[in-house]
Amino acid sequence: MPYLETAVEIAREAGALVGNYLERRVPFETKGEFDLVTAADRASEKLIVERLRSHFPSHGILAEEGGGVDNTSEYRWFVDPLDGTTNFAHNFPFFNVTLALAHAGDIVAGVIFDPVRQELFTAERGAGAYLNNHRIHVSSANRISDSLASTGFPSRKRHHNVNIHFYYQLAMASHGVRRTGSAALDLAYVAAGRLDFFWEFGLKPWDMAAGSLLVQEAGGRVTDMRGGEHNVVTSETLLADNAALHEEIVASFAEIFRGQLRVPLPSVG
């Protein structure tokens, strides 16, 4: 598919640009009350949008920093020019550039590029998932008690976020729950078998479009946290796993949604 080849070229170019900004230790700003943004976010988005418009002038583009193109095309790109901005702003080397293409609402191609590790994750609908051109597959873990997971928390009002209950219960039931600060890489790591599952509340389409396709093409499963159909535009929650764990995770989540906490949160003091 020429779309994927072009997206790879653009992601690599944007990743190199972001890497140059990292070496310069550019300052960050805030958008809203807590969310960070840097000159690297804006420069990367400008580059990606310009390249996409040049190659695919009729396509729509939805980009995190608002530089996209809104039209009625059946083709629409989801762009996160720098996923993991807070990590980047603090020189913590876990961030990426991600692009995904939807056709008539169905994600058909996705790219996640980690410029620090030079890892390129790619997927096409029906053609498998790859890391640096090598086929990848989800893990074979079949019990939560044998698994390693990841999740995330929003920058805004994280102290009020209900996910703390899910985080604690799953952390106590598994080998651990990581919080990396990059949803796209978390999803890529599920696809590559480095993580067994990932969940989060309130992600944006550009956070999860490419990664959700990667997981599915690597043999995993993607739903909302109640086990229902997932849509990158409208769904409020996301669960991505290796498929073997899916039913157990959904059952565990159902308990927590009902307030049935197997392990009480510890008291302080």
Tab-separated table of C-alpha atoms in Angstrom:
chain	number	residue	atom	x	y	z
A	1	MET	CA	0.000	0.000	0.000
A	2	PRO	CA	1.594	3.332	-1.063
A	3	TYR	CA	-0.081	5.058	1.886
A	4	LEU	CA	1.995	3.109	4.386
A	5	GLU	CA	5.255	3.628	2.513
A	6	THR	CA	4.663	7.379	2.450
A	7	ALA	CA	3.646	7.446	6.108
A	8	VAL	CA	6.895	5.653	7.020
A	9	GLU	CA	8.967	8.225	5.143
A	10	ILE	CA	7.129	11.089	6.836
A	11	ALA	CA	7.378	9.531	10.310
A	12	ARG	CA	11.116	8.998	9.937
A	13	GLU	CA	11.615	12.583	8.791
A	14	ALA	CA	9.519	13.956	11.646
A	15	GLY	CA	11.314	11.677	14.111
A	16	ALA	CA	14.690	13.033	13.016
A	17	LEU	CA	13.400	16.569	13.475
A	18	VAL	CA	12.126	15.761	16.981
A	19	GLY	CA	15.492	14.192	17.812
A	20	ASN	CA	17.284	17.384	16.827
A	21	TYR	CA	15.035	19.384	19.120
A	22	LEU	CA	15.760	16.959	21.958
A	23	GLU	CA	19.484	17.612	21.679
A	24	ARG	CA	18.799	21.354	21.987
A	25	ARG	CA	16.700	20.915	25.157
A	26	VAL	CA	13.965	23.290	24.018
A	27	PRO	CA	11.712	24.819	26.699
A	28	PHE	CA	8.095	23.776	27.091
A	29	GLU	CA	4.874	25.721	27.438
A	30	THR	CA	1.493	24.754	28.841
A	31	LYS	CA	-1.745	24.448	26.912
A	32	GLY	CA	-4.695	24.571	29.217
A	33	GLU	CA	-3.839	24.114	32.873
A	34	PHE	CA	-1.504	21.128	32.813
A	35	ASP	CA	-0.782	19.786	29.307
A	36	LEU	CA	2.659	20.535	27.905
A	37	VAL	CA	3.587	21.523	24.369
A	38	THR	CA	6.974	22.334	22.842
A	39	ALA	CA	8.357	23.853	19.670
A	40	ALA	CA	9.143	20.286	18.626
A	41	ASP	CA	5.422	19.352	18.692
A	42	ARG	CA	4.563	22.289	16.459
A	43	ALA	CA	7.466	21.838	14.048
A	44	SER	CA	6.827	18.111	13.704
A	45	GLU	CA	3.117	18.644	13.069
A	46	LYS	CA	3.826	21.345	10.487
A	47	LEU	CA	6.181	19.000	8.638
A	48	ILE	CA	3.797	16.032	8.748
A	49	VAL	CA	0.738	18.016	7.649
A	50	GLU	CA	2.667	19.643	4.796
A	51	ARG	CA	3.945	16.280	3.576
A	52	LEU	CA	0.518	14.643	3.782
A	53	ARG	CA	-1.132	17.529	1.944
A	54	SER	CA	1.530	17.299	-0.756
A	55	HIS	CA	1.104	13.558	-1.281
A	56	PHE	CA	-2.636	13.259	-0.593
A	57	PRO	CA	-4.253	16.672	-1.175
A	58	SER	CA	-7.810	15.346	-0.974
A	59	HIS	CA	-7.377	13.570	2.381
A	60	GLY	CA	-8.594	14.888	5.703
A	61	ILE	CA	-6.105	15.269	8.570
A	62	LEU	CA	-6.832	15.321	12.301
A	63	ALA	CA	-3.721	16.405	14.213
A	64	GLU	CA	-3.194	16.941	17.937
A	65	GLU	CA	-2.000	20.538	17.757
A	66	GLY	CA	-4.830	21.609	15.457
A	67	GLY	CA	-2.921	21.965	12.209
A	68	GLY	CA	-4.982	19.455	10.259
A	69	VAL	CA	-7.391	19.672	7.357
A	70	ASP	CA	-11.097	19.089	7.877
A	71	ASN	CA	-12.954	17.933	4.763
A	72	THR	CA	-15.444	15.312	3.619
A	73	SER	CA	-12.942	12.834	2.190
A	74	GLU	CA	-13.425	9.136	2.974
A	75	TYR	CA	-9.721	9.128	3.835
A	76	ARG	CA	-8.606	10.704	7.093
A	77	TRP	CA	-5.200	10.788	8.774
A	78	PHE	CA	-4.758	10.798	12.538
A	79	VAL	CA	-1.502	12.481	13.519
A	80	ASP	CA	0.328	12.802	16.809
A	81	PRO	CA	3.530	14.690	15.954
A	82	LEU	CA	5.068	13.989	19.359
A	83	ASP	CA	3.329	11.431	21.551
A	84	GLY	CA	4.888	11.600	25.016
A	85	THR	CA	5.489	15.348	25.132
A	86	THR	CA	5.895	15.418	28.920
A	87	ASN	CA	8.581	12.748	28.658
A	88	PHE	CA	10.263	14.691	25.858
A	89	ALA	CA	10.136	17.978	27.783
A	90	HIS	CA	11.954	16.348	30.687
A	91	ASN	CA	14.495	14.561	28.470
A	92	PHE	CA	12.989	11.194	29.399
A	93	PRO	CA	13.630	9.074	26.282
A	94	PHE	CA	10.207	7.548	25.695
A	95	PHE	CA	8.238	9.324	22.984
A	96	ASN	CA	7.336	8.844	19.330
A	97	VAL	CA	5.763	10.105	16.146
A	98	THR	CA	2.587	8.347	15.054
A	99	LEU	CA	0.348	8.449	11.977
A	100	ALA	CA	-2.651	6.358	11.005
A	101	LEU	CA	-4.983	6.373	8.026
A	102	ALA	CA	-8.692	5.611	8.169
A	103	HIS	CA	-10.841	4.817	5.157
A	104	ALA	CA	-14.568	5.243	5.702
A	105	GLY	CA	-13.915	5.102	9.446
A	106	ASP	CA	-11.842	1.902	9.379
A	107	ILE	CA	-8.145	2.173	10.281
A	108	VAL	CA	-6.214	0.682	7.346
A	109	ALA	CA	-2.592	1.696	7.984
A	110	GLY	CA	-0.541	2.830	10.943
A	111	VAL	CA	3.006	3.858	11.816
A	112	ILE	CA	4.665	4.450	15.188
A	113	PHE	CA	8.294	5.599	15.106
A	114	ASP	CA	10.510	5.790	18.184
A	115	PRO	CA	13.464	7.996	17.158
A	116	VAL	CA	15.484	7.254	20.304
A	117	ARG	CA	15.618	3.483	19.715
A	118	GLN	CA	15.137	3.741	15.947
A	119	GLU	CA	12.204	1.352	16.207
A	120	LEU	CA	9.606	1.550	13.457
A	121	PHE	CA	6.296	-0.214	14.085
A	122	THR	CA	4.033	-0.591	11.044
A	123	ALA	CA	0.771	-2.288	10.187
A	124	GLU	CA	-1.670	-2.580	7.309
A	125	ARG	CA	-5.173	-3.966	7.597
A	126	GLY	CA	-5.014	-7.659	6.780
A	127	ALA	CA	-1.244	-7.721	6.244
A	128	GLY	CA	0.222	-8.166	9.719
A	129	ALA	CA	2.249	-5.999	12.092
A	130	TYR	CA	5.978	-5.364	11.903
A	131	LEU	CA	8.894	-3.938	13.863
A	132	ASN	CA	11.733	-2.785	11.615
A	133	ASN	CA	10.329	-5.046	8.879
A	134	HIS	CA	10.207	-8.149	11.100
A	135	ARG	CA	6.809	-9.692	11.809
A	136	ILE	CA	5.640	-9.286	15.409
A	137	HIS	CA	3.048	-11.111	17.492
A	138	VAL	CA	1.350	-10.566	20.818
A	139	SER	CA	2.445	-12.544	23.870
A	140	SER	CA	1.168	-15.956	24.916
A	141	ALA	CA	0.388	-15.112	28.568
A	142	ASN	CA	-2.957	-16.647	29.509
A	143	ARG	CA	-3.403	-15.489	33.112
A	144	ILE	CA	-3.380	-11.988	34.571
A	145	SER	CA	-1.204	-13.357	37.353
A	146	ASP	CA	1.525	-14.049	34.761
A	147	SER	CA	1.181	-10.767	32.890
A	148	LEU	CA	2.797	-7.341	32.651
A	149	ALA	CA	0.506	-4.424	31.810
A	150	SER	CA	0.556	-0.699	31.212
A	151	THR	CA	-1.872	2.172	31.590
A	152	GLY	CA	-1.928	5.960	31.681
A	153	PHE	CA	-3.394	8.862	33.574
A	154	PRO	CA	-4.497	12.232	32.205
A	155	SER	CA	-2.424	15.324	32.879
A	156	ARG	CA	-5.530	17.193	33.947
A	157	LYS	CA	-6.982	16.407	37.393
A	158	ARG	CA	-5.200	13.045	37.585
A	159	HIS	CA	-5.796	12.976	41.343
A	160	HIS	CA	-9.546	12.656	40.676
A	161	ASN	CA	-9.211	9.998	37.978
A	162	VAL	CA	-11.074	6.733	38.571
A	163	ASN	CA	-8.255	4.802	36.919
A	164	ILE	CA	-6.367	4.681	40.218
A	165	HIS	CA	-8.753	1.892	41.298
A	166	PHE	CA	-8.101	-0.106	38.128
A	167	TYR	CA	-4.372	0.539	38.384
A	168	TYR	CA	-4.154	-0.716	41.947
A	169	GLN	CA	-6.298	-3.809	41.467
A	170	LEU	CA	-4.451	-4.912	38.326
A	171	ALA	CA	-1.052	-4.087	39.803
A	172	MET	CA	-1.806	-6.376	42.737
A	173	ALA	CA	-3.087	-9.174	40.471
A	174	SER	CA	-0.267	-9.148	37.898
A	175	HIS	CA	3.510	-8.898	37.658
A	176	GLY	CA	3.043	-5.130	37.586
A	177	VAL	CA	1.520	-2.186	35.758
A	178	ARG	CA	3.772	0.332	34.023
A	179	ARG	CA	2.920	3.953	33.355
A	180	THR	CA	5.173	5.049	30.501
A	181	GLY	CA	3.542	8.290	29.364
A	182	SER	CA	3.116	7.220	25.728
A	183	ALA	CA	-0.066	5.400	24.746
A	184	ALA	CA	1.116	4.761	21.187
A	185	LEU	CA	4.274	2.979	22.353
A	186	ASP	CA	2.303	1.071	24.989
A	187	LEU	CA	0.091	-0.286	22.223
A	188	ALA	CA	3.089	-1.051	20.023
A	189	TYR	CA	4.643	-2.951	22.920
A	190	VAL	CA	1.476	-5.034	23.334
A	191	ALA	CA	1.677	-5.857	19.623
A	192	ALA	CA	5.336	-6.861	20.018
A	193	GLY	CA	4.681	-9.033	23.087
A	194	ARG	CA	6.646	-6.787	25.440
A	195	LEU	CA	3.449	-6.014	27.345
A	196	ASP	CA	0.494	-8.341	27.704
A	197	PHE	CA	-2.211	-5.684	27.884
A	198	PHE	CA	-2.841	-1.949	28.049
A	199	TRP	CA	-5.871	0.086	29.033
A	200	GLU	CA	-6.719	3.747	29.447
A	201	PHE	CA	-9.563	6.217	29.825
A	202	GLY	CA	-10.070	9.279	27.647
A	203	LEU	CA	-7.529	8.806	24.882
A	204	LYS	CA	-7.739	10.893	21.723
A	205	PRO	CA	-7.983	9.303	18.259
A	206	TRP	CA	-4.395	10.191	17.372
A	207	ASP	CA	-3.152	8.478	20.548
A	208	MET	CA	-4.512	5.062	19.654
A	209	ALA	CA	-5.372	4.790	15.958
A	210	ALA	CA	-2.074	3.322	14.747
A	211	GLY	CA	-1.494	1.272	17.895
A	212	SER	CA	-4.925	-0.326	17.889
A	213	LEU	CA	-4.342	-1.570	14.346
A	214	LEU	CA	-0.907	-2.879	15.310
A	215	VAL	CA	-2.363	-4.920	18.165
A	216	GLN	CA	-5.082	-6.431	16.002
A	217	GLU	CA	-2.694	-7.265	13.180
A	218	ALA	CA	-0.308	-8.868	15.690
A	219	GLY	CA	-3.046	-11.256	16.821
A	220	GLY	CA	-4.393	-9.272	19.753
A	221	ARG	CA	-7.783	-7.870	20.606
A	222	VAL	CA	-9.011	-4.286	21.018
A	223	THR	CA	-12.302	-3.356	22.686
A	224	ASP	CA	-13.549	-0.819	25.160
A	225	MET	CA	-12.980	-1.638	28.839
A	226	ARG	CA	-16.381	-3.327	29.136
A	227	GLY	CA	-15.620	-5.649	26.226
A	228	GLY	CA	-17.721	-3.757	23.679
A	229	GLU	CA	-16.772	-2.663	20.181
A	230	HIS	CA	-14.069	-0.016	20.107
A	231	ASN	CA	-14.082	3.076	17.892
A	232	VAL	CA	-11.050	5.379	17.943
A	233	VAL	CA	-13.213	8.490	17.524
A	234	THR	CA	-16.124	7.799	19.846
A	235	SER	CA	-15.005	5.283	22.481
A	236	GLU	CA	-14.202	6.689	25.924
A	237	THR	CA	-12.109	3.724	27.082
A	238	LEU	CA	-9.645	1.323	25.480
A	239	LEU	CA	-8.475	-2.196	26.289
A	240	ALA	CA	-5.821	-3.814	24.085
A	241	ASP	CA	-4.527	-7.266	24.954
A	242	ASN	CA	-3.098	-10.494	23.585
A	243	ALA	CA	-6.604	-12.024	23.189
A	244	ALA	CA	-5.806	-14.930	25.539
A	245	LEU	CA	-6.236	-12.620	28.552
A	246	HIS	CA	-9.223	-10.717	27.249
A	247	GLU	CA	-12.114	-12.394	29.034
A	248	GLU	CA	-10.329	-12.444	32.387
A	249	ILE	CA	-9.409	-8.764	32.114
A	250	VAL	CA	-12.944	-7.710	31.134
A	251	ALA	CA	-14.343	-9.704	34.059
A	252	SER	CA	-11.882	-8.036	36.424
A	253	PHE	CA	-12.743	-4.599	35.060
A	254	ALA	CA	-16.468	-5.361	35.501
A	255	GLU	CA	-15.883	-6.029	39.193
A	256	ILE	CA	-14.048	-2.739	39.605
A	257	PHE	CA	-16.729	-0.795	37.718
A	258	ARG	CA	-19.199	-2.242	40.246
A	259	GLY	CA	-16.990	-1.148	43.132
A	260	GLN	CA	-16.020	-4.694	44.071
A	261	LEU	CA	-12.378	-4.222	44.997
A	262	ARG	CA	-10.579	-7.458	45.834
A	263	VAL	CA	-7.653	-5.598	47.429
A	264	PRO	CA	-8.577	-2.479	49.437
A	265	LEU	CA	-6.498	0.617	48.857
A	266	PRO	CA	-4.097	1.059	51.811
A	267	SER	CA	-4.685	3.834	54.292
A	268	VAL	CA	-2.089	6.536	54.847
A	269	GLY	CA	-0.848	7.227	58.362
